[in-house]
Amino acid sequence: MSLTLRPMTEDDWSDWITVDEEAFGAPIPPHRADRFKDNTEFERSLGAYDGDLLVGATAVCSFTMTVPGGPIPVGGVTAVGVLPSHRRRGVLTALMTRQLADLHERGEAVAALYASEAAIYGRFGYGRAADSMVFDISTAGGAFLPHAPADPSLRLRIVRPADAREVFEKVFDAALGSRPGLYARTPARWDGVLSDHETDQGGAGPLRAVVAEDDGGPRGYALFRIKPDWGDNGAPDGELRLKEVFGLDPAAYALLWRHLLDRDLVSRVKAWNRPADDPLIHLLADARQLNALWLDDLWVRVVDVERALPARRYSAPVDVVIEVEDPVCPWNARRWRLSADVSGARCAPVEDAPDLTLPVSVLGAAYLGGRPLAALQAAGVVREARAGAVRELSAAMAWDPAPCAGLIF
């Protein structure tokens, strides 16, 4: 095999779709292919060619993503796939290595992705940085605690999603800085969120929406579908499938969840992509009614240690020398002194003895503030040379709330 790497163009589009369909084992409906194309920056794509045959592909979305302390540019890696006929021949390694070099040259210090297979991306320095939960809640046990927040000035309004897009965008933009991992949405990304094609419905009917508002304007919204059903005894057994919910304050968030749990003819609420510290966990009177499945959300790669570490804020003062192991990006593989306080952070290469040593994937896992380094030390992947150094860095990198993007790209 003679492998050539180059950015793809629109002339390669049908071949790219073929690679994706073969790699992921499922057809891509035409409307989803069009949506994918609308979100594609062809100049940031990368194709692997065996002669004239496209055998592997990947792309990067240019994002502004919230990290601890504020927004930074992040490369959103997506659509990574290799033809099954060309697996185990170095195609993926060539694509991922070249992509990281391109990100570094472009000046993006951090990359993020959603992993189709969780075992793949650690090899290229990505670490599991954010978690998400799948909730399965019985509405019969959905009562709230007596002290659940409430605001009599709030009211609910049922809206058609297609008619309320500006409301959703306003609320989301206001919430964007509230949680690490959230990223700004382009118009094409919003088109995907609100798409209501039959293949998007999954048998659960049209997209529905409710807005929480007061006289000053919207304070939250929820997007969902309802799959009606009836038990053998004729009792209603519908399932509400939550797409997303955002509340700008505790009272608005609680009111939206109250509406979701109180919908008539619904016996269960299923919610995907919920953050690991979702406030709903602390609102239910009977927490056992919230059955939760723990999954990975964002995977993060520190592309440039020297620029990435000062780009975020820290929860406590820190002054440590970190030895970073990075066989894929050699510019990172050295010792770095990280110093941070309330005025900001500094990171510079040094020759001093390290206080701790870690793989770059661990640095990525901790970058958004949701992965304690002490737990990774207990797992043996962080090695401490100076007593207390891991605890110091772990406390500094920790952040509330927990990171979660909640929307696959």
Coordinates of C-alpha atoms in Angstrom, one line a residue:
M1 CA 0.0 0.0 0.0
S2 CA 1.2 3.4 -0.9
L3 CA -0.5 5.8 1.5
T4 CA -1.0 9.5 0.7
L5 CA -2.6 12.0 3.0
R6 CA -4.3 15.3 1.9
P7 CA -7.3 17.4 2.7
M8 CA -10.5 16.4 1.0
T9 CA -12.7 18.5 -1.3
E10 CA -16.3 18.4 -2.2
D11 CA -15.3 16.2 -5.1
D12 CA -14.4 13.5 -2.6
W13 CA -17.8 13.7 -0.8
S14 CA -19.4 10.5 -2.0
D15 CA -16.2 8.5 -1.3
W16 CA -16.1 10.0 2.1
I17 CA -19.7 8.9 2.9
T18 CA -18.8 5.4 1.7
V19 CA -15.8 5.3 4.1
D20 CA -18.0 6.4 7.0
E21 CA -20.8 4.0 6.1
E22 CA -18.4 1.1 5.9
A23 CA -16.4 2.1 9.0
F24 CA -19.5 2.6 11.2
G25 CA -21.5 -0.2 9.7
A26 CA -24.7 1.8 9.1
P27 CA -26.2 3.8 6.2
I28 CA -26.2 7.6 6.5
P29 CA -29.7 8.9 5.4
P30 CA -29.4 11.7 2.8
H31 CA -30.6 14.4 5.1
R32 CA -28.0 13.5 7.7
A33 CA -25.3 13.4 5.1
D34 CA -26.4 16.9 4.1
R35 CA -26.3 18.0 7.7
F36 CA -22.8 16.5 8.1
K37 CA -21.7 18.4 5.0
D38 CA -23.1 21.7 6.3
N39 CA -20.9 21.2 9.4
T40 CA -17.8 20.2 7.5
E41 CA -14.8 22.5 7.0
F42 CA -13.2 20.8 4.0
E43 CA -9.9 22.6 4.5
R44 CA -9.7 20.9 8.0
S45 CA -10.5 17.4 6.6
L46 CA -7.9 14.8 6.0
G47 CA -8.1 11.8 3.7
A48 CA -5.9 8.8 3.4
Y49 CA -5.5 7.5 -0.1
D50 CA -4.3 4.1 -1.3
G51 CA -3.5 5.2 -4.8
D52 CA -6.7 6.9 -6.0
L53 CA -8.9 5.0 -3.4
L54 CA -10.0 6.9 -0.3
V55 CA -9.4 4.4 2.5
G56 CA -9.6 6.6 5.6
A57 CA -10.8 10.0 6.7
T58 CA -11.2 12.4 9.6
A59 CA -12.0 16.1 10.1
V60 CA -11.8 18.9 12.6
C61 CA -14.6 21.3 13.6
S62 CA -13.4 24.7 14.8
F63 CA -15.1 25.2 18.2
T64 CA -15.1 27.8 21.0
M65 CA -15.4 25.6 24.1
T66 CA -15.8 26.4 27.7
V67 CA -12.9 25.3 29.9
P68 CA -12.4 26.1 33.6
G69 CA -12.4 29.9 33.7
G70 CA -13.7 30.7 30.2
P71 CA -13.8 29.9 26.5
I72 CA -10.8 28.8 24.3
P73 CA -10.5 27.6 20.7
V74 CA -10.7 23.8 20.5
G75 CA -10.3 21.4 17.6
G76 CA -13.3 19.1 17.6
V77 CA -12.1 15.9 16.0
T78 CA -14.9 14.0 14.2
A79 CA -15.8 11.5 11.4
V80 CA -12.7 9.3 12.0
G81 CA -13.0 6.1 9.9
V82 CA -11.0 3.5 8.0
L83 CA -12.3 1.1 5.4
P84 CA -12.5 -2.4 6.9
S85 CA -10.4 -3.7 4.0
H86 CA -7.5 -1.5 5.3
R87 CA -7.6 -2.0 9.0
R88 CA -4.4 -2.9 10.9
R89 CA -2.2 -1.3 8.2
G90 CA -1.3 2.0 9.8
V91 CA -4.0 4.2 8.2
L92 CA -5.6 5.4 11.5
T93 CA -2.1 6.1 13.0
A94 CA -1.1 8.1 10.0
L95 CA -4.3 10.1 10.1
M96 CA -4.3 10.8 13.8
T97 CA -0.6 11.7 13.9
R98 CA -0.8 14.1 11.0
Q99 CA -3.9 15.7 12.4
L100 CA -2.2 16.4 15.7
A101 CA 0.7 18.0 13.9
D102 CA -1.7 20.1 11.9
L103 CA -3.5 21.2 15.1
H104 CA -0.2 22.2 16.6
E105 CA 0.9 24.1 13.6
R106 CA -2.5 25.9 13.5
G107 CA -2.0 27.0 17.2
E108 CA -4.9 25.0 18.7
A109 CA -3.6 23.8 22.1
V110 CA -6.5 21.5 22.9
A111 CA -8.4 18.9 20.9
A112 CA -11.6 17.0 21.9
L113 CA -13.7 14.2 20.4
Y114 CA -16.5 11.7 21.1
A115 CA -15.2 8.2 20.9
S116 CA -17.1 5.5 18.9
E117 CA -14.8 2.9 20.5
A118 CA -13.3 3.9 23.9
A119 CA -10.2 1.7 23.5
I120 CA -8.8 3.6 20.5
Y121 CA -8.0 7.1 21.3
G122 CA -5.8 6.7 24.4
R123 CA -3.1 5.5 22.0
F124 CA -3.0 9.0 20.5
G125 CA -2.9 10.8 23.9
Y126 CA -6.6 11.5 24.4
G127 CA -8.0 11.1 27.9
R128 CA -11.5 10.6 29.2
A129 CA -12.2 14.1 30.4
A130 CA -16.0 14.2 30.9
D131 CA -18.7 11.8 31.8
S132 CA -22.4 11.7 31.0
M133 CA -25.3 9.8 32.5
V134 CA -28.4 8.1 31.0
F135 CA -31.3 8.6 33.3
D136 CA -34.3 6.2 33.4
I137 CA -36.9 7.6 35.8
S138 CA -40.2 6.2 36.8
T139 CA -42.7 9.1 36.8
A140 CA -44.6 7.4 39.6
G141 CA -41.6 8.0 41.9
G142 CA -40.7 11.4 40.5
A143 CA -41.8 13.6 43.5
F144 CA -39.3 16.3 44.5
L145 CA -38.0 17.1 48.0
P146 CA -40.0 19.7 49.9
H147 CA -37.2 22.3 49.6
A148 CA -37.0 22.1 45.8
P149 CA -36.6 25.7 44.4
A150 CA -39.7 27.5 43.1
D151 CA -40.4 30.9 41.7
P152 CA -44.1 32.1 41.4
S153 CA -43.1 34.5 38.7
L154 CA -42.1 31.6 36.4
R155 CA -44.6 30.2 33.9
L156 CA -44.4 27.4 31.2
R157 CA -45.2 27.9 27.6
I158 CA -45.6 25.0 25.1
V159 CA -44.0 26.0 21.8
R160 CA -43.3 24.5 18.3
P161 CA -39.5 24.0 18.2
A162 CA -39.3 25.4 14.7
D163 CA -40.9 28.6 15.9
A164 CA -38.8 29.1 19.0
R165 CA -35.3 28.7 17.8
E166 CA -34.3 32.2 18.8
V167 CA -35.5 31.5 22.3
F168 CA -33.4 28.3 22.5
E169 CA -30.3 30.0 21.2
K170 CA -30.7 32.9 23.7
V171 CA -30.9 30.5 26.6
F172 CA -28.1 28.3 25.4
D173 CA -25.8 31.2 24.8
A174 CA -26.5 32.4 28.3
A175 CA -25.7 29.0 29.7
L176 CA -22.7 28.4 27.5
G177 CA -20.1 29.6 30.1
S178 CA -21.6 27.7 33.0
R179 CA -20.1 24.3 32.4
P180 CA -16.8 23.1 31.0
G181 CA -17.2 21.1 27.8
L182 CA -20.1 23.2 26.4
Y183 CA -19.3 24.6 22.9
A184 CA -20.8 27.4 20.9
R185 CA -23.2 26.2 18.2
T186 CA -23.2 27.3 14.6
P187 CA -26.4 27.7 12.7
A188 CA -25.7 24.3 11.0
R189 CA -25.3 22.7 14.5
W190 CA -28.6 24.2 15.6
D191 CA -30.2 22.7 12.4
G192 CA -29.1 19.3 13.6
V193 CA -30.4 19.8 17.2
L194 CA -33.9 20.8 15.8
S195 CA -34.0 18.4 12.9
D196 CA -37.3 16.5 12.9
H197 CA -36.9 14.1 10.0
E198 CA -38.6 10.7 10.5
T199 CA -35.2 9.0 10.9
D200 CA -34.5 11.5 13.8
Q201 CA -37.7 10.6 15.6
G202 CA -36.8 7.0 16.3
G203 CA -40.4 6.0 16.5
A204 CA -41.0 8.6 19.2
G205 CA -43.0 11.2 17.2
P206 CA -42.3 14.9 16.6
L207 CA -39.9 17.0 18.5
R208 CA -41.7 18.9 21.3
A209 CA -40.6 21.9 23.4
V210 CA -41.5 23.8 26.5
V211 CA -40.1 27.2 27.6
A212 CA -39.8 28.5 31.2
E213 CA -40.1 32.3 31.3
D214 CA -41.1 35.3 33.3
D215 CA -42.0 38.9 32.3
G216 CA -38.3 39.5 31.7
G217 CA -38.0 36.7 29.1
P218 CA -36.9 33.1 28.8
R219 CA -35.1 31.4 31.7
G220 CA -34.9 27.8 30.3
Y221 CA -36.2 25.3 27.8
A222 CA -36.5 21.5 27.2
L223 CA -36.6 19.6 24.0
F224 CA -38.1 16.1 24.0
R225 CA -40.2 13.5 22.2
I226 CA -43.0 11.2 23.5
K227 CA -43.4 7.6 22.5
P228 CA -47.0 6.7 23.4
D229 CA -47.8 3.2 24.6
W230 CA -50.4 1.2 26.6
G231 CA -49.9 -1.8 28.8
D232 CA -51.8 -5.1 28.4
N233 CA -54.3 -3.8 31.0
G234 CA -54.9 -0.6 29.0
A235 CA -52.9 1.6 31.4
P236 CA -50.9 4.4 29.8
D237 CA -47.2 3.4 29.5
G238 CA -45.7 6.2 27.4
E239 CA -42.0 7.1 27.4
L240 CA -40.7 10.7 27.3
R241 CA -37.3 10.9 25.6
L242 CA -35.5 14.0 26.7
K243 CA -33.1 15.6 24.1
E244 CA -31.8 18.5 26.2
V245 CA -32.8 20.8 29.0
F246 CA -31.2 24.0 30.1
G247 CA -32.3 26.3 33.0
L248 CA -30.5 29.5 33.8
D249 CA -31.3 29.3 37.5
P250 CA -32.4 26.5 39.9
A251 CA -36.1 27.4 39.9
A252 CA -36.4 27.4 36.1
Y253 CA -34.5 24.1 35.9
A254 CA -36.7 22.5 38.6
L255 CA -39.9 23.7 36.9
L256 CA -38.8 22.3 33.5
W257 CA -38.1 18.9 35.1
R258 CA -41.4 19.0 37.0
H259 CA -43.2 19.4 33.6
L260 CA -41.3 16.5 32.1
L261 CA -42.1 14.2 35.0
D262 CA -45.7 15.3 35.1
R263 CA -46.7 14.8 31.5
D264 CA -50.0 12.8 31.2
L265 CA -49.9 9.2 29.9
V266 CA -46.1 9.0 30.5
S267 CA -44.7 6.4 32.9
R268 CA -41.0 6.8 32.2
V269 CA -38.6 9.5 31.3
K270 CA -35.4 8.6 29.5
A271 CA -32.7 11.2 29.4
W272 CA -29.3 10.9 27.6
N273 CA -26.2 13.0 27.8
R274 CA -26.8 14.3 31.3
P275 CA -23.9 15.7 33.3
A276 CA -22.6 13.5 36.2
D277 CA -23.5 16.2 38.7
D278 CA -27.0 16.9 37.2
P279 CA -29.0 18.9 39.9
L280 CA -31.9 16.5 39.3
I281 CA -30.0 13.9 41.3
H282 CA -30.5 16.1 44.4
L283 CA -34.1 17.1 43.7
L284 CA -35.8 13.7 43.7
A285 CA -37.3 12.7 47.0
D286 CA -36.6 9.0 46.2
A287 CA -33.2 9.0 44.5
R288 CA -33.6 5.2 43.8
Q289 CA -36.2 6.1 41.1
L290 CA -33.4 7.6 39.1
N291 CA -31.7 4.6 37.5
A292 CA -28.5 5.9 35.9
L293 CA -26.0 4.5 33.4
W294 CA -22.5 6.0 33.5
L295 CA -20.9 6.7 30.1
D296 CA -18.0 8.7 28.7
D297 CA -18.6 12.0 27.2
L298 CA -15.7 14.2 25.9
W299 CA -12.2 12.9 25.4
V300 CA -9.6 15.6 25.5
R301 CA -6.1 15.8 24.0
V302 CA -3.5 18.4 25.2
V303 CA -1.9 19.3 21.9
D304 CA 0.5 21.9 23.3
V305 CA 1.2 21.7 27.0
E306 CA 2.9 25.1 27.1
R307 CA -0.2 26.9 25.7
A308 CA -2.9 24.7 27.1
L309 CA -2.2 24.8 30.8
P310 CA -2.1 28.6 31.1
A311 CA -5.3 28.9 29.0
R312 CA -7.5 27.7 31.9
R313 CA -8.0 28.8 35.5
Y314 CA -7.2 26.9 38.6
S315 CA -9.1 26.3 41.8
A316 CA -6.1 26.6 44.1
P317 CA -2.6 27.9 44.0
V318 CA -0.1 25.4 42.5
D319 CA 3.6 25.2 41.8
V320 CA 4.8 21.9 40.4
V321 CA 7.2 20.4 37.9
I322 CA 5.4 17.9 35.7
E323 CA 7.2 15.4 33.5
V324 CA 4.9 14.7 30.5
E325 CA 5.2 11.5 28.6
D326 CA 4.0 12.0 25.0
P327 CA 5.4 9.6 22.3
V328 CA 3.0 11.1 19.6
C329 CA 3.7 14.8 20.0
P330 CA 7.5 15.1 20.9
W331 CA 7.2 18.8 21.6
N332 CA 5.3 18.0 24.8
A333 CA 7.6 15.2 26.0
R334 CA 9.7 17.1 28.6
R335 CA 9.4 18.7 32.1
W336 CA 7.2 21.7 32.6
R337 CA 6.8 24.0 35.6
L338 CA 3.2 25.0 36.2
S339 CA 2.6 27.9 38.5
A340 CA -0.9 29.3 39.1
D341 CA -2.6 31.7 41.5
V342 CA -5.5 34.1 41.4
S343 CA -3.7 36.3 38.8
G344 CA -3.4 33.5 36.3
A345 CA -1.2 30.6 35.3
R346 CA 2.3 30.2 33.7
C347 CA 3.8 27.1 32.1
A348 CA 7.4 26.9 30.9
P349 CA 9.9 24.1 30.1
V350 CA 12.5 23.4 32.8
E351 CA 15.4 21.0 33.6
D352 CA 14.4 20.7 37.3
A353 CA 13.7 17.3 38.8
P354 CA 10.0 16.4 38.4
D355 CA 7.5 16.5 41.2
L356 CA 5.3 14.0 39.3
T357 CA 5.2 12.1 36.0
L358 CA 2.2 11.4 33.9
P359 CA 1.1 10.4 30.4
V360 CA -0.3 13.2 28.3
S361 CA -3.6 11.3 28.2
V362 CA -3.9 11.8 31.9
L363 CA -3.3 15.6 31.5
G364 CA -6.1 15.6 29.0
A365 CA -8.4 13.6 31.3
A366 CA -7.9 16.2 34.0
Y367 CA -7.9 19.3 31.8
L368 CA -11.7 20.1 32.1
G369 CA -11.6 19.7 35.9
G370 CA -13.7 16.5 36.2
R371 CA -11.1 13.8 36.7
P372 CA -9.2 13.8 40.1
L373 CA -5.5 13.0 39.6
A374 CA -5.5 11.3 43.0
A375 CA -7.7 8.5 41.6
L376 CA -5.4 8.2 38.6
Q377 CA -2.4 8.0 41.0
A378 CA -4.2 5.1 42.8
A379 CA -4.5 3.4 39.4
G380 CA -0.8 3.7 38.9
V381 CA -0.8 5.9 35.9
V382 CA 0.5 9.0 37.8
R383 CA 3.9 8.7 39.6
E384 CA 4.7 11.0 42.4
A385 CA 8.3 12.0 43.2
R386 CA 7.6 14.8 45.8
A387 CA 5.1 13.9 48.5
G388 CA 1.9 15.9 48.1
A389 CA 2.5 17.0 44.6
V390 CA -0.4 15.0 43.1
R391 CA -2.8 16.3 45.7
E392 CA -1.7 19.8 45.0
L393 CA -2.1 19.6 41.3
S394 CA -5.4 17.6 41.6
A395 CA -6.9 20.3 43.9
A396 CA -5.8 23.0 41.5
M397 CA -7.2 21.4 38.4
A398 CA -10.5 20.4 40.0
W399 CA -13.5 22.5 38.9
D400 CA -17.2 22.8 39.6
P401 CA -19.5 22.1 37.8
A402 CA -18.5 18.8 36.2
P403 CA -17.6 18.9 32.5
C404 CA -20.1 17.7 29.9
A405 CA -20.7 18.7 26.3
G406 CA -24.0 16.8 26.0
L407 CA -24.1 17.1 22.2
I408 CA -22.1 14.7 20.0
F409 CA -20.3 16.4 17.1

